[in-house]
CSV table of C-alpha atoms and ligand atoms in Angstrom, one decimal:
chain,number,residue,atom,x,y,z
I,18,UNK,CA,-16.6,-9.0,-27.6
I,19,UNK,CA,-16.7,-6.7,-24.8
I,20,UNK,CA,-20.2,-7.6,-22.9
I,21,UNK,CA,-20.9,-8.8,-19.8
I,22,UNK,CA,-18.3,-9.0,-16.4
I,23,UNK,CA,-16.1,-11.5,-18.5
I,24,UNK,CA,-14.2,-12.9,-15.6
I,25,UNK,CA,-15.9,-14.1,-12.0
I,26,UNK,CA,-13.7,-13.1,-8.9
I,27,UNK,CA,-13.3,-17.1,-7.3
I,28,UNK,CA,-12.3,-15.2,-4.2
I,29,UNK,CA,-14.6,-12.9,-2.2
I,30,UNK,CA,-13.6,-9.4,-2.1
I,31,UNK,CA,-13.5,-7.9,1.7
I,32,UNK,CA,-15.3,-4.9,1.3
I,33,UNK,CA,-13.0,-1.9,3.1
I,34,UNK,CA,-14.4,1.2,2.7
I,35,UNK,CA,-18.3,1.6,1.9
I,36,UNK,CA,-19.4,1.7,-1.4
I,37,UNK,CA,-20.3,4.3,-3.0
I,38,UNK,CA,-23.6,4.0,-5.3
I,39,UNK,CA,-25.5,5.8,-7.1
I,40,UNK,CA,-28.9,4.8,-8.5
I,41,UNK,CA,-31.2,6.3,-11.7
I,42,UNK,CA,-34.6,5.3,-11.3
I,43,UNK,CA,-34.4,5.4,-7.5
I,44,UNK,CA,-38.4,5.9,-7.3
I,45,UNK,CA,-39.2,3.1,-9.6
I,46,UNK,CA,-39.8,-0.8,-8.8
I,47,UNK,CA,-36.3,-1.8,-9.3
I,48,UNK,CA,-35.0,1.3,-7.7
I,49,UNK,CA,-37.1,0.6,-4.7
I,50,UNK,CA,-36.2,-2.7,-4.6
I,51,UNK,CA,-32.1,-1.6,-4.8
I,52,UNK,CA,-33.2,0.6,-2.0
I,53,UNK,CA,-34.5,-1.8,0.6
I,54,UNK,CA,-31.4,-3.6,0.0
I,55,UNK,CA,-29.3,-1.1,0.9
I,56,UNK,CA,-31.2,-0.2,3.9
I,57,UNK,CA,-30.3,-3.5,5.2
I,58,UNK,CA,-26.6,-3.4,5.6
I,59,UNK,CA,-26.7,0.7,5.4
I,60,UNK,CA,-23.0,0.6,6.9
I,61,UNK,CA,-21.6,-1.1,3.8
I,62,UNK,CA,-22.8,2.1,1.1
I,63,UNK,CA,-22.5,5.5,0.9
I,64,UNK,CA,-25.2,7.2,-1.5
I,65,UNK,CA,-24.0,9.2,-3.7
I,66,UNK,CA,-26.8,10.2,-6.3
I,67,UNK,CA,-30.7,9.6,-6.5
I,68,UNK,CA,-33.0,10.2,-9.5
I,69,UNK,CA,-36.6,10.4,-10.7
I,70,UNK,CA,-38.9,11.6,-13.5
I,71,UNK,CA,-41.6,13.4,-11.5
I,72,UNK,CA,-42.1,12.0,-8.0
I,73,UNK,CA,-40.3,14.8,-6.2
I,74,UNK,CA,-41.8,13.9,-2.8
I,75,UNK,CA,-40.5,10.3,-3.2
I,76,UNK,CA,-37.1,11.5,-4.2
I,77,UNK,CA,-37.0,13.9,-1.8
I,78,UNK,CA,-37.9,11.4,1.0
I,79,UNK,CA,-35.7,8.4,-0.2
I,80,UNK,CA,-32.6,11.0,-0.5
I,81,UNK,CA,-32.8,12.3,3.2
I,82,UNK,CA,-33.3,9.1,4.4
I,83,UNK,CA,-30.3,7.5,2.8
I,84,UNK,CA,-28.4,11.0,3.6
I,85,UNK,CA,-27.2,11.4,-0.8
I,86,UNK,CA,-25.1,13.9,-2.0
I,87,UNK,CA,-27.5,14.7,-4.6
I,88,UNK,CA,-30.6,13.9,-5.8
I,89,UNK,CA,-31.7,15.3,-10.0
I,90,UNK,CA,-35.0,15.5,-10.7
I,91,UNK,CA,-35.2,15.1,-15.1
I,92,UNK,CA,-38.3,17.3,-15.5
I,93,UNK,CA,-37.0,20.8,-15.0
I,94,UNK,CA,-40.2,22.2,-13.9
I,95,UNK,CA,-39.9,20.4,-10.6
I,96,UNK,CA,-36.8,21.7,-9.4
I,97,UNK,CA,-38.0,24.8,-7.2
I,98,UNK,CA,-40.0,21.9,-5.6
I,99,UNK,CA,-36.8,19.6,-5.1
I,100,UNK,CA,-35.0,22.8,-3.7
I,101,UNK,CA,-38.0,23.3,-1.3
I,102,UNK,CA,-38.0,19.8,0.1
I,103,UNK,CA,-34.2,19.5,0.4
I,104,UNK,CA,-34.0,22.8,1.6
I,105,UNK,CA,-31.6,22.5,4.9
I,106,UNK,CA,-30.7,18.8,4.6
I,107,UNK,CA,-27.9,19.0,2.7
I,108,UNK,CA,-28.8,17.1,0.0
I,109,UNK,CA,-27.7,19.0,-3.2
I,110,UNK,CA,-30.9,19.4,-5.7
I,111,UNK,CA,-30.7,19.3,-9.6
I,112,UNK,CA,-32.8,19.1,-12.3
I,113,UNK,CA,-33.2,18.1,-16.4
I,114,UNK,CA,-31.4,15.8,-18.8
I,115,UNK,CA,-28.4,17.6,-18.7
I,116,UNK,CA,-28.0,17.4,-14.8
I,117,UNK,CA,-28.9,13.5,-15.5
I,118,UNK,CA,-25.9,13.2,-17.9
I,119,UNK,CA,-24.0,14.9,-15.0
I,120,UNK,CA,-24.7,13.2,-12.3
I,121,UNK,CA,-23.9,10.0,-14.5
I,122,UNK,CA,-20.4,11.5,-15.2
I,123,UNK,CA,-19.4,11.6,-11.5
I,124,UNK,CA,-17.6,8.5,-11.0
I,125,UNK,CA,-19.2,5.5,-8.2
I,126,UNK,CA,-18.3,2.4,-7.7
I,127,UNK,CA,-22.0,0.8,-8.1
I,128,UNK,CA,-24.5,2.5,-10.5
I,129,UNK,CA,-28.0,1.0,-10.8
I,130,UNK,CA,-29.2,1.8,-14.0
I,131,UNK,CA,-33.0,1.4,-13.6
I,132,UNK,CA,-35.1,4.3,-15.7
I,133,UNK,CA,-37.4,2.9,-17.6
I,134,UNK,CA,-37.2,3.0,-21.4
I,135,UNK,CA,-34.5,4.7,-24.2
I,136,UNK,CA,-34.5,7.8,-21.8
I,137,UNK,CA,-32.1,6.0,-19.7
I,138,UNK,CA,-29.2,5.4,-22.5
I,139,UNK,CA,-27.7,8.6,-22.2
I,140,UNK,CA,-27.0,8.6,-18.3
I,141,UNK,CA,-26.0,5.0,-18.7
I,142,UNK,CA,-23.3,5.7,-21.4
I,143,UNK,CA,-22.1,8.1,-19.2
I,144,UNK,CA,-21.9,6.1,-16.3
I,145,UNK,CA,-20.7,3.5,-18.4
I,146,UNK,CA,-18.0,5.8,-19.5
I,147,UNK,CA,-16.3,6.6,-16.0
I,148,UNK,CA,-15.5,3.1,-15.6
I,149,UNK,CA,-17.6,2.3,-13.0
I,150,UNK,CA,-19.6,-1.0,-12.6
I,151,UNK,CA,-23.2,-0.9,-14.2
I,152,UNK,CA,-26.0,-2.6,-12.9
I,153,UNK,CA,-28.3,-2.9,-16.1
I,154,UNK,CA,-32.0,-2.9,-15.7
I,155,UNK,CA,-32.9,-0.7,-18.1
I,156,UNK,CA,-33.1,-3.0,-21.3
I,157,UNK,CA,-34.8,-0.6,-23.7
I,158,UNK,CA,-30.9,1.3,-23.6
I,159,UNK,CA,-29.3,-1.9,-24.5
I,160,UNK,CA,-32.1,-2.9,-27.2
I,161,UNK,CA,-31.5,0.3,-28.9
I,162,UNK,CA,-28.1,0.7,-28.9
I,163,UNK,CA,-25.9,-2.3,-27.6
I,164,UNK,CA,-23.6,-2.2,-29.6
I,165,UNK,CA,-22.3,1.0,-29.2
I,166,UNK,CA,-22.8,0.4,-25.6
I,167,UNK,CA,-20.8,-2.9,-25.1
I,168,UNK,CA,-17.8,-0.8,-27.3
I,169,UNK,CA,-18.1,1.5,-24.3
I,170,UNK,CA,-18.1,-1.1,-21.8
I,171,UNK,CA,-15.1,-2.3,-23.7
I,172,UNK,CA,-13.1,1.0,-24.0
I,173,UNK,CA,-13.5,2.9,-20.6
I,174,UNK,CA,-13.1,-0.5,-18.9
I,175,UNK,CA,-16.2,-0.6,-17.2
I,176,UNK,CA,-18.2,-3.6,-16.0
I,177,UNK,CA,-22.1,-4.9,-16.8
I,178,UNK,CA,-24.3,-6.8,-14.5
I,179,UNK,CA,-27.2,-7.9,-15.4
I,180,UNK,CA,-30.1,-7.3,-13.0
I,181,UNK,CA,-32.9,-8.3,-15.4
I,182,UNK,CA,-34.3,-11.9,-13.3
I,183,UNK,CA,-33.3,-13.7,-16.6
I,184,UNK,CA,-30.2,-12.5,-17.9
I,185,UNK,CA,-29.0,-12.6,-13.9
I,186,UNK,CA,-29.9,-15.9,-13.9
I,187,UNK,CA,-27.8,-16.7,-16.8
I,188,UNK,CA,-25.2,-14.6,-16.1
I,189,UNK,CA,-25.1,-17.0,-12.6
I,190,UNK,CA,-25.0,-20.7,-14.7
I,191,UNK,CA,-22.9,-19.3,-17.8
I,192,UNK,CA,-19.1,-20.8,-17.9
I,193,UNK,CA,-17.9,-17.4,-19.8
I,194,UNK,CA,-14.6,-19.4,-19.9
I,195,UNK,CA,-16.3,-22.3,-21.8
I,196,UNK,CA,-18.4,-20.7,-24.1
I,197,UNK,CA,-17.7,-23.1,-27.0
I,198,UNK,CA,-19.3,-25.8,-25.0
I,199,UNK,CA,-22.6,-23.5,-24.3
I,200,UNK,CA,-25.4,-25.3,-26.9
I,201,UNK,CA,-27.7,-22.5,-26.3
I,202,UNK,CA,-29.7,-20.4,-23.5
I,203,UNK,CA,-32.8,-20.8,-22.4
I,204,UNK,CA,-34.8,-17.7,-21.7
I,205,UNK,CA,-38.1,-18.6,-19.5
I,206,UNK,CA,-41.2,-16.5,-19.5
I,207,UNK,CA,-43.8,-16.2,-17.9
I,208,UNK,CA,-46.7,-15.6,-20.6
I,209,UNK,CA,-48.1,-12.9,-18.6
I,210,UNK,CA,-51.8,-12.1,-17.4
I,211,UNK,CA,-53.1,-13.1,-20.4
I,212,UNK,CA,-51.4,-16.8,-21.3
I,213,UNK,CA,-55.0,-18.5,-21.3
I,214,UNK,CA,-56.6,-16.5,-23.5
I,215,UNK,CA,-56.5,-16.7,-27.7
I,216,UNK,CA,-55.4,-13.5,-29.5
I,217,UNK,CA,-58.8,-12.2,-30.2
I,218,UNK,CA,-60.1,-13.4,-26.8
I,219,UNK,CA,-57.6,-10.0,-25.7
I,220,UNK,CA,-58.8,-7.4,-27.8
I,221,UNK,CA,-60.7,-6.0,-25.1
I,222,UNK,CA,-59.2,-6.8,-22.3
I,223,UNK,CA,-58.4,-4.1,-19.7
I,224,UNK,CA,-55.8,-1.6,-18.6
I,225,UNK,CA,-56.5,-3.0,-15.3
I,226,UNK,CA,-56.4,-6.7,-16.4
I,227,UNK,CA,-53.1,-6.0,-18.1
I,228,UNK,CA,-51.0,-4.7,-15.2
I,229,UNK,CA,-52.1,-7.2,-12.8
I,230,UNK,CA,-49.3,-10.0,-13.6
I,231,UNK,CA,-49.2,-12.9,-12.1
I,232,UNK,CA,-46.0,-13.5,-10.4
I,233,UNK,CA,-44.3,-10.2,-10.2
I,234,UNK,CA,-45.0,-6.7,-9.1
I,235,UNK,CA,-43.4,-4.2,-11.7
I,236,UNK,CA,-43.5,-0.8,-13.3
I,237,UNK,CA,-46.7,-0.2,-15.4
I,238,UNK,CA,-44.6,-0.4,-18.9
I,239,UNK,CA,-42.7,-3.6,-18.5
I,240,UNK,CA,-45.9,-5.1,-17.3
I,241,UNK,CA,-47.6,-3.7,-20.6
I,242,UNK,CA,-44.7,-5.4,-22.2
I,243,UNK,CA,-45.3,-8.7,-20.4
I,244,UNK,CA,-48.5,-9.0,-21.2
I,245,UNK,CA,-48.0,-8.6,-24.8
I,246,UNK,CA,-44.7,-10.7,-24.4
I,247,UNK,CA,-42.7,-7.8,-26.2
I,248,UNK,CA,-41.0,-7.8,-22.9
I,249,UNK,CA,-39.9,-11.2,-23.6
I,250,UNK,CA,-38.6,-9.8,-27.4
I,251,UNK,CA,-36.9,-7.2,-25.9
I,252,UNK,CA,-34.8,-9.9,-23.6
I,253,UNK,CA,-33.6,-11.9,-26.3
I,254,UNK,CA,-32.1,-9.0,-27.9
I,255,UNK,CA,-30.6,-8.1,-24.5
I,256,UNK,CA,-29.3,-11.8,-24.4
I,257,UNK,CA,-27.5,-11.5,-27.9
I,258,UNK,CA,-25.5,-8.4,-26.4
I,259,UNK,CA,-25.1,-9.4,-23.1
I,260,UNK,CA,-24.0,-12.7,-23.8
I,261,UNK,CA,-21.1,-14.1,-26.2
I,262,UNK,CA,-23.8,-15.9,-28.2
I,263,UNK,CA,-25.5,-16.1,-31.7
I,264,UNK,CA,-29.0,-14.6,-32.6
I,265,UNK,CA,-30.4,-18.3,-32.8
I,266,UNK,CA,-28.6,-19.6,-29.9
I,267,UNK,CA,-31.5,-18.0,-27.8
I,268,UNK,CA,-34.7,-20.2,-27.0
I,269,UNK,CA,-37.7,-19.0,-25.3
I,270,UNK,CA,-39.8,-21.1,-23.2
I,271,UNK,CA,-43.0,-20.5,-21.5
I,272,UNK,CA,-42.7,-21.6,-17.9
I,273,UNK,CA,-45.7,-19.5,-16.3
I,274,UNK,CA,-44.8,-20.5,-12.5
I,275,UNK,CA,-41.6,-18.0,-12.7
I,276,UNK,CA,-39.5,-20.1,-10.4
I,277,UNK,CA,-36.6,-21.5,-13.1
I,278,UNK,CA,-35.5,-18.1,-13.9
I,279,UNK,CA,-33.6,-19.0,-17.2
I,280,UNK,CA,-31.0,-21.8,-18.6
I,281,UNK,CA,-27.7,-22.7,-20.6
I,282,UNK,CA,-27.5,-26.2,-21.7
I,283,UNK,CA,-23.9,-27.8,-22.4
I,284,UNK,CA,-22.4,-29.5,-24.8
I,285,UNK,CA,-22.9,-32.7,-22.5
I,286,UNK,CA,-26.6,-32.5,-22.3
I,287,UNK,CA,-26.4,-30.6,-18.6
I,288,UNK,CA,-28.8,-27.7,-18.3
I,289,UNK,CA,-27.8,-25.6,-15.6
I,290,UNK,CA,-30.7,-23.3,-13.7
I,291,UNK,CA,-30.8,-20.4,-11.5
I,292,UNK,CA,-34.2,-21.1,-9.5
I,293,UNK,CA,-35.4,-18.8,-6.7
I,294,UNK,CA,-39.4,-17.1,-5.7
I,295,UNK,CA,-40.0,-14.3,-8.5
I,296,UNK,CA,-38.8,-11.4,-6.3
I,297,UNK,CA,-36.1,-9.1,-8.3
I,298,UNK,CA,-34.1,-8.5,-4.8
I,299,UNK,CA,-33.0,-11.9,-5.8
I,300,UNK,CA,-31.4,-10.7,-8.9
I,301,UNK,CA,-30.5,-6.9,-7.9
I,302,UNK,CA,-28.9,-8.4,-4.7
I,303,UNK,CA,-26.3,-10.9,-6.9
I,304,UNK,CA,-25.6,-7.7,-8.9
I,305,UNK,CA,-25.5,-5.5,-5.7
I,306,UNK,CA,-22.6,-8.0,-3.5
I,307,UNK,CA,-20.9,-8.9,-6.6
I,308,UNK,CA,-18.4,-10.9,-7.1
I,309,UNK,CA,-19.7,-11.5,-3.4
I,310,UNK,CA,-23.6,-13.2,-2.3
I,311,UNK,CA,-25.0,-11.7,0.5
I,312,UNK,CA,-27.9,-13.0,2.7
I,313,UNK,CA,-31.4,-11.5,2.8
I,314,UNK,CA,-34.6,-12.2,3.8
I,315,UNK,CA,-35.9,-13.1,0.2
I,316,UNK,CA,-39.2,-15.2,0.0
I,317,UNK,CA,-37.8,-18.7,-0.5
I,318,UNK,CA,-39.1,-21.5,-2.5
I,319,UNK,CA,-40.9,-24.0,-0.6
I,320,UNK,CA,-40.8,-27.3,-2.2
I,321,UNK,CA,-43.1,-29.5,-0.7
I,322,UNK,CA,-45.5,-26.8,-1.6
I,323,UNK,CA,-45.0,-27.1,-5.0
I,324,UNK,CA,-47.3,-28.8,-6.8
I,325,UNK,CA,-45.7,-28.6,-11.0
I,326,UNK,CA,-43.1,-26.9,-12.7
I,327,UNK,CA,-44.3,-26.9,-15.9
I,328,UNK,CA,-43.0,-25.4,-20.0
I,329,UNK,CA,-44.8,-25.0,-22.9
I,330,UNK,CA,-43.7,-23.3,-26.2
I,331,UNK,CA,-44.6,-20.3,-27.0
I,332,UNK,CA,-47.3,-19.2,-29.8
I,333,UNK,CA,-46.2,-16.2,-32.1
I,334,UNK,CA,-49.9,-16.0,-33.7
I,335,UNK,CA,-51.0,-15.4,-29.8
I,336,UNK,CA,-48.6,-13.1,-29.2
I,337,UNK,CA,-46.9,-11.9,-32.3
I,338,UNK,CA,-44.6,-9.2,-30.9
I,339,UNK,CA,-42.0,-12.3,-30.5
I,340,UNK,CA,-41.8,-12.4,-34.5
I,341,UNK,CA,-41.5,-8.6,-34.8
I,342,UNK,CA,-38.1,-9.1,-31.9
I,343,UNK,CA,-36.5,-11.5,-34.1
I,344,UNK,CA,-37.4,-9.8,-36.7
I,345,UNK,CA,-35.5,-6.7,-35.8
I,346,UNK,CA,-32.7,-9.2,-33.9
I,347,UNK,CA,-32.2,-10.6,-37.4
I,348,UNK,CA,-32.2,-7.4,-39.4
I,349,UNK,CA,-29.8,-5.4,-37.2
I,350,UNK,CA,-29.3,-1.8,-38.2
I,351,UNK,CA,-31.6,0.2,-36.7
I,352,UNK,CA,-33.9,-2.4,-36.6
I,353,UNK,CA,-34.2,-2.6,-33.0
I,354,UNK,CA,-34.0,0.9,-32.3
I,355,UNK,CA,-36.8,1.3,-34.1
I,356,UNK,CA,-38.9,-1.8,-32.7
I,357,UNK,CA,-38.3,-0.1,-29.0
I,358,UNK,CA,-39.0,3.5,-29.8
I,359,UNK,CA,-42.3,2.6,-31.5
I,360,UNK,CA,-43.3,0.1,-28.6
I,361,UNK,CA,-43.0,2.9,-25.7
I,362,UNK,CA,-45.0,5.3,-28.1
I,363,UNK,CA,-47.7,2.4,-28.8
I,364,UNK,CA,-47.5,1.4,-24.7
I,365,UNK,CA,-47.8,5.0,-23.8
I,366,UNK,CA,-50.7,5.2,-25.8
I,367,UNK,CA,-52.4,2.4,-23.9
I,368,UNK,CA,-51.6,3.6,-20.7
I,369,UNK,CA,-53.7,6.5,-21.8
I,370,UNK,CA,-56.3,4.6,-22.8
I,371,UNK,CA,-55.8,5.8,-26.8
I,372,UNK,CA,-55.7,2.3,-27.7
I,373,UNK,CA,-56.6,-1.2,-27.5
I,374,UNK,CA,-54.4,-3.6,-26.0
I,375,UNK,CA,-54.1,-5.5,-29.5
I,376,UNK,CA,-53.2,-1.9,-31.2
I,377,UNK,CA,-50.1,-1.9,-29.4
I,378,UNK,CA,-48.0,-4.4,-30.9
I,379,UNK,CA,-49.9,-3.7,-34.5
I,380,UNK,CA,-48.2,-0.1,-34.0
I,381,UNK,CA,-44.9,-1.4,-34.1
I,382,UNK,CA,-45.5,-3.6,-36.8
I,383,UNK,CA,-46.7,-0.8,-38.5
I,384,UNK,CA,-43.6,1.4,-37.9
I,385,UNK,CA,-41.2,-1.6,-38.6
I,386,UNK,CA,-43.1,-1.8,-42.1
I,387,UNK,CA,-42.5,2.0,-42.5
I,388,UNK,CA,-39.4,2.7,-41.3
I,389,UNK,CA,-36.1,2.4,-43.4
I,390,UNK,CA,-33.2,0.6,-41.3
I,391,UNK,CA,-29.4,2.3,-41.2
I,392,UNK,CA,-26.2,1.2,-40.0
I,393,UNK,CA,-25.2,3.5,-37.2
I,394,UNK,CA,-21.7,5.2,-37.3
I,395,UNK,CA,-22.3,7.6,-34.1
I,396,UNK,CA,-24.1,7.3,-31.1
I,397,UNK,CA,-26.1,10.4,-32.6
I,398,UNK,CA,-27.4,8.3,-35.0
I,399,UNK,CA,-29.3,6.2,-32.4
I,400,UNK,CA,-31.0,9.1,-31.1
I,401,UNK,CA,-32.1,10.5,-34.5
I,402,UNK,CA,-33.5,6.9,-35.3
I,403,UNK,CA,-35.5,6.6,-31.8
I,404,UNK,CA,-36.9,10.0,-32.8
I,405,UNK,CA,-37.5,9.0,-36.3
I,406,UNK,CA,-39.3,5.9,-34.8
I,407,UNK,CA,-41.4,7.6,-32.2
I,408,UNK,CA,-42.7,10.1,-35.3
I,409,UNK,CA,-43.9,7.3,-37.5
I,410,UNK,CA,-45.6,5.4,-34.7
I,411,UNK,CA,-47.2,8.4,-33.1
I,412,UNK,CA,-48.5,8.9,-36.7
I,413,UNK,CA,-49.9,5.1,-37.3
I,414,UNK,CA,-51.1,5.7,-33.1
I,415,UNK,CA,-52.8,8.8,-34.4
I,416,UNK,CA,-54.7,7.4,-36.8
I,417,UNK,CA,-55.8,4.5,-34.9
I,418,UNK,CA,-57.1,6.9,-32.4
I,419,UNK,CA,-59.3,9.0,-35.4
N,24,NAD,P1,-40.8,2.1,-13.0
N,24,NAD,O1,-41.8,2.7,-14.0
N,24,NAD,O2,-41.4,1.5,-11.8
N,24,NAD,O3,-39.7,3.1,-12.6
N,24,NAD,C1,-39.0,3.8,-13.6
N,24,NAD,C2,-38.0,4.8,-13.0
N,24,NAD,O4,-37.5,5.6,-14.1
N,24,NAD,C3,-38.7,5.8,-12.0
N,24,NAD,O5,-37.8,6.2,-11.0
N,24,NAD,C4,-39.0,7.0,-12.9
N,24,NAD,O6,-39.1,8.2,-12.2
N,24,NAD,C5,-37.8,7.0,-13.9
N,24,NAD,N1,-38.1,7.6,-15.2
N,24,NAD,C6,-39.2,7.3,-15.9
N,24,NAD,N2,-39.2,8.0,-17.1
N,24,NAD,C7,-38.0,8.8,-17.0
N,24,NAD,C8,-37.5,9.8,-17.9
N,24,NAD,N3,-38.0,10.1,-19.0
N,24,NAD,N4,-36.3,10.3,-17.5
N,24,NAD,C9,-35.7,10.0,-16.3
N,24,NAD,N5,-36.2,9.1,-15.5
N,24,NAD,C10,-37.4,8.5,-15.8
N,24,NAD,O7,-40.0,1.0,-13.9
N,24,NAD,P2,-39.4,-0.4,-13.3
N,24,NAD,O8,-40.4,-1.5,-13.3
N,24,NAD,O9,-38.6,-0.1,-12.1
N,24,NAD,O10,-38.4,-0.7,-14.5
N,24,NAD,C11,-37.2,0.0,-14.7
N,24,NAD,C12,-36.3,-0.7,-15.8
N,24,NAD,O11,-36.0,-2.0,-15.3
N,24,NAD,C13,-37.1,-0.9,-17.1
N,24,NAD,O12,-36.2,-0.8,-18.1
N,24,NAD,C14,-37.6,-2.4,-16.9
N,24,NAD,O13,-37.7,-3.0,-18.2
N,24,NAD,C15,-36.4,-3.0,-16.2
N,24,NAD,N6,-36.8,-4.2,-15.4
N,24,NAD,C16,-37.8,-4.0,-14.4
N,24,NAD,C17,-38.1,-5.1,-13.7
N,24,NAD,C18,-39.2,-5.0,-12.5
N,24,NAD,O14,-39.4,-6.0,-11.9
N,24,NAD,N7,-39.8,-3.9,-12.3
N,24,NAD,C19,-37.6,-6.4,-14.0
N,24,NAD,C20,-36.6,-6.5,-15.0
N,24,NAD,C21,-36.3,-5.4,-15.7
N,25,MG,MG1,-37.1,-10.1,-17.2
């Protein structure tokens, strides 16, 4: 199967000339994060292109700064304004899907692939399709369509490093050259802001109360999705495609401090772990040197400060988005095309106040109850079944809103 960097380099690569990167999503957390990375060893990278969804100003800043050839702006509206603030600094300006798909197209060595939802497939396939190595953040473009991706990966030659904290961490324990002694993977979570409480204890809870994880500081729609633990649905999909493994080889396991990032347990009863202070520089820094580690100043773990490291198993009827994941792992098809569009139509819905937090994961149960799966034959087919799944859950979110 082509997934995953299949090989590790034993051998440290000297870097020689710098690299050139480009990152989509630069004004989100994780493209922040790539950011302040880069601005530590500056020297070693040359920016190539920058994007956002709205935040001009942003983009405009963080693409002088880091002196980028170009920097695309996907709502077309806001490209007088990008012109305006990158008038005279030589920063080329561009704006729309299209320009998106283009900028993807020009090849880089080092591609951070870090919009948020199924609106970053398209400039990942493309980036995917130059050859170039893909830092994958974006899990909603794998969910949807990996394995049309992964064929892509596997055709234009290109590479796929996983930046999410828990398929890094794997990615840095797995023996891909002893896979038939890998038992099964161990995917931690959290449990989100609301672990304590019973499933009707969080009908009302708050928008407020739901972004405010406890361990990491991330966009607002992944932290929707933590809280209902769809995030943590959406990652054992990822883990099937990333990873040379079968749909019930994947475990879940609530570990709320954050610090064991994920597992594989061997054949000979070893679990390996990837620990480290919930801080995705961790992660986006392993996929930034690789094959090579660099040093940073990440927060490190402090043992002596530690009081417990502690598991517990997760409860579907608390949080029953888990079901509806394996549901749509199991299913295949479109199954978990669908499950993802109708999730960032419910989440959307939340985020402006529509909805109540429960509503959100009864949406896409909903629209997986609806909605009739297909095999897909074309990548066009992916993007008429995300449609087809945002129509019926806006419907269902519709009528929860009348
Ligand atoms: P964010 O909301 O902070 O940033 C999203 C970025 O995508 C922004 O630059 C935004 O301008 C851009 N964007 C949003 N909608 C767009 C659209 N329609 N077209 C083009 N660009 C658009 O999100 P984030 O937390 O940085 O997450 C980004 C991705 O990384 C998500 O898929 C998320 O699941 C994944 N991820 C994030 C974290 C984290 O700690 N934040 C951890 C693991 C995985
Ligand atoms: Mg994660």
């Amino acid at each position: 199967m082509g997934s995953v960097a299949q090989t590790k380099s034993k051998e440290p690569i000297q870097a020689t000339a710098p690299k050139k990167v480009s990152i989509f999503g630069a004004t989100g957390s994780v493209g922040c994060s790539t950011i302040s990375l880069i601005n530590e060893r500056p020297e070693n990278f040359q920016i190539e292109v920058l994007t956002a969804n709205r935040n001009v100003k942003k983009l405009a800043e963080q693409a002088i700064s880091l002196k980028a050839r170009k920097a695309v702006i996907a709502t077309t509206d806001l490209y007088e304004e990008l012109k305006d603030c990158l008038s005279g600094t030589g920063v080329e300006a561009a704006a729309g899907a299209d320009a998106l798909i283009e900028a993807a197209s020009e090849p880089v060595d080092w591609v951070m692939s870090a919009i948020v939802g199924a609106a970053g497939l398209a400039p990942t396939l493309a980036a995917i399709q130059t050859g170039s190595v893909v830092a994958l953040a974006n899990k909603e473009a794998l969910v949807c369509a990996g394995d049309m991706m992964l064929q892509n990966v596997e055709k234009f030659g290109a590479t796929l490093l996983p930046v999410d904290s828990e398929h890094n961490a794997i990615f840095q324990v797995l023996d891909l050259e002893q896979m038939d002694k890998v038992e099964r993977i161990i995917l931690t979570a959290s449990g989100g802001p609301f672990l304590k409480l019973s499933y009707e204890e969080m009908r009302n809870v708050t928008l407020a109360q739901t972004l405010a994880h406890p361990n990491w500081d991330m966009g607002a729609k992944i932290s929707v999705d933590s809280a209902t633990m769809m995030n943590k649905g959406l990652e054992l999909i990822e883990a099937v495609h990333l990873f040379p493994v079968g749909n019930d080889d994947v475990d879940i396991i609530i570990h709320p401090q954050s610090i064991i990032h994920s597992m594989v347990e061997y054949g000979d009863g070893s679990i390996l772990a990837q620990m480290g202070a919930p801080d995705m520089r961790t992660p986006i820094s392993y996929a930034l040197g690789w094959p090579n580690r660099h040093k940073f100043k990440a927060n490190r773990l402090d043992f002596g400060e530690m009081s417990a490291l502690t598991f517990m198993e997760p409860d579907t009827s608390q949080f029953p988005a888990l079901k509806l994941a394996k549901f749509a792992l199991n299913t295949g098809k479109s199954a978990p095309t669908i499950l993802n569009a109708a999730n960032e139509v419910a989440v959307g819905g939340f985020l402006k106040g529509q909805i109540g937090f429960l509503d959100i994961v009864s949406i896409v149960e909903e629209t997986l109850n609806c909605a009739k799966f297909v095999e897909f034959s074309d990548i066009s087919d992916i993007y008429v079944e995300d449609r087809n799944g945002r129509e019926i859950a806006s419907n269902i979110l519709r009528n929860k809103c009348a």
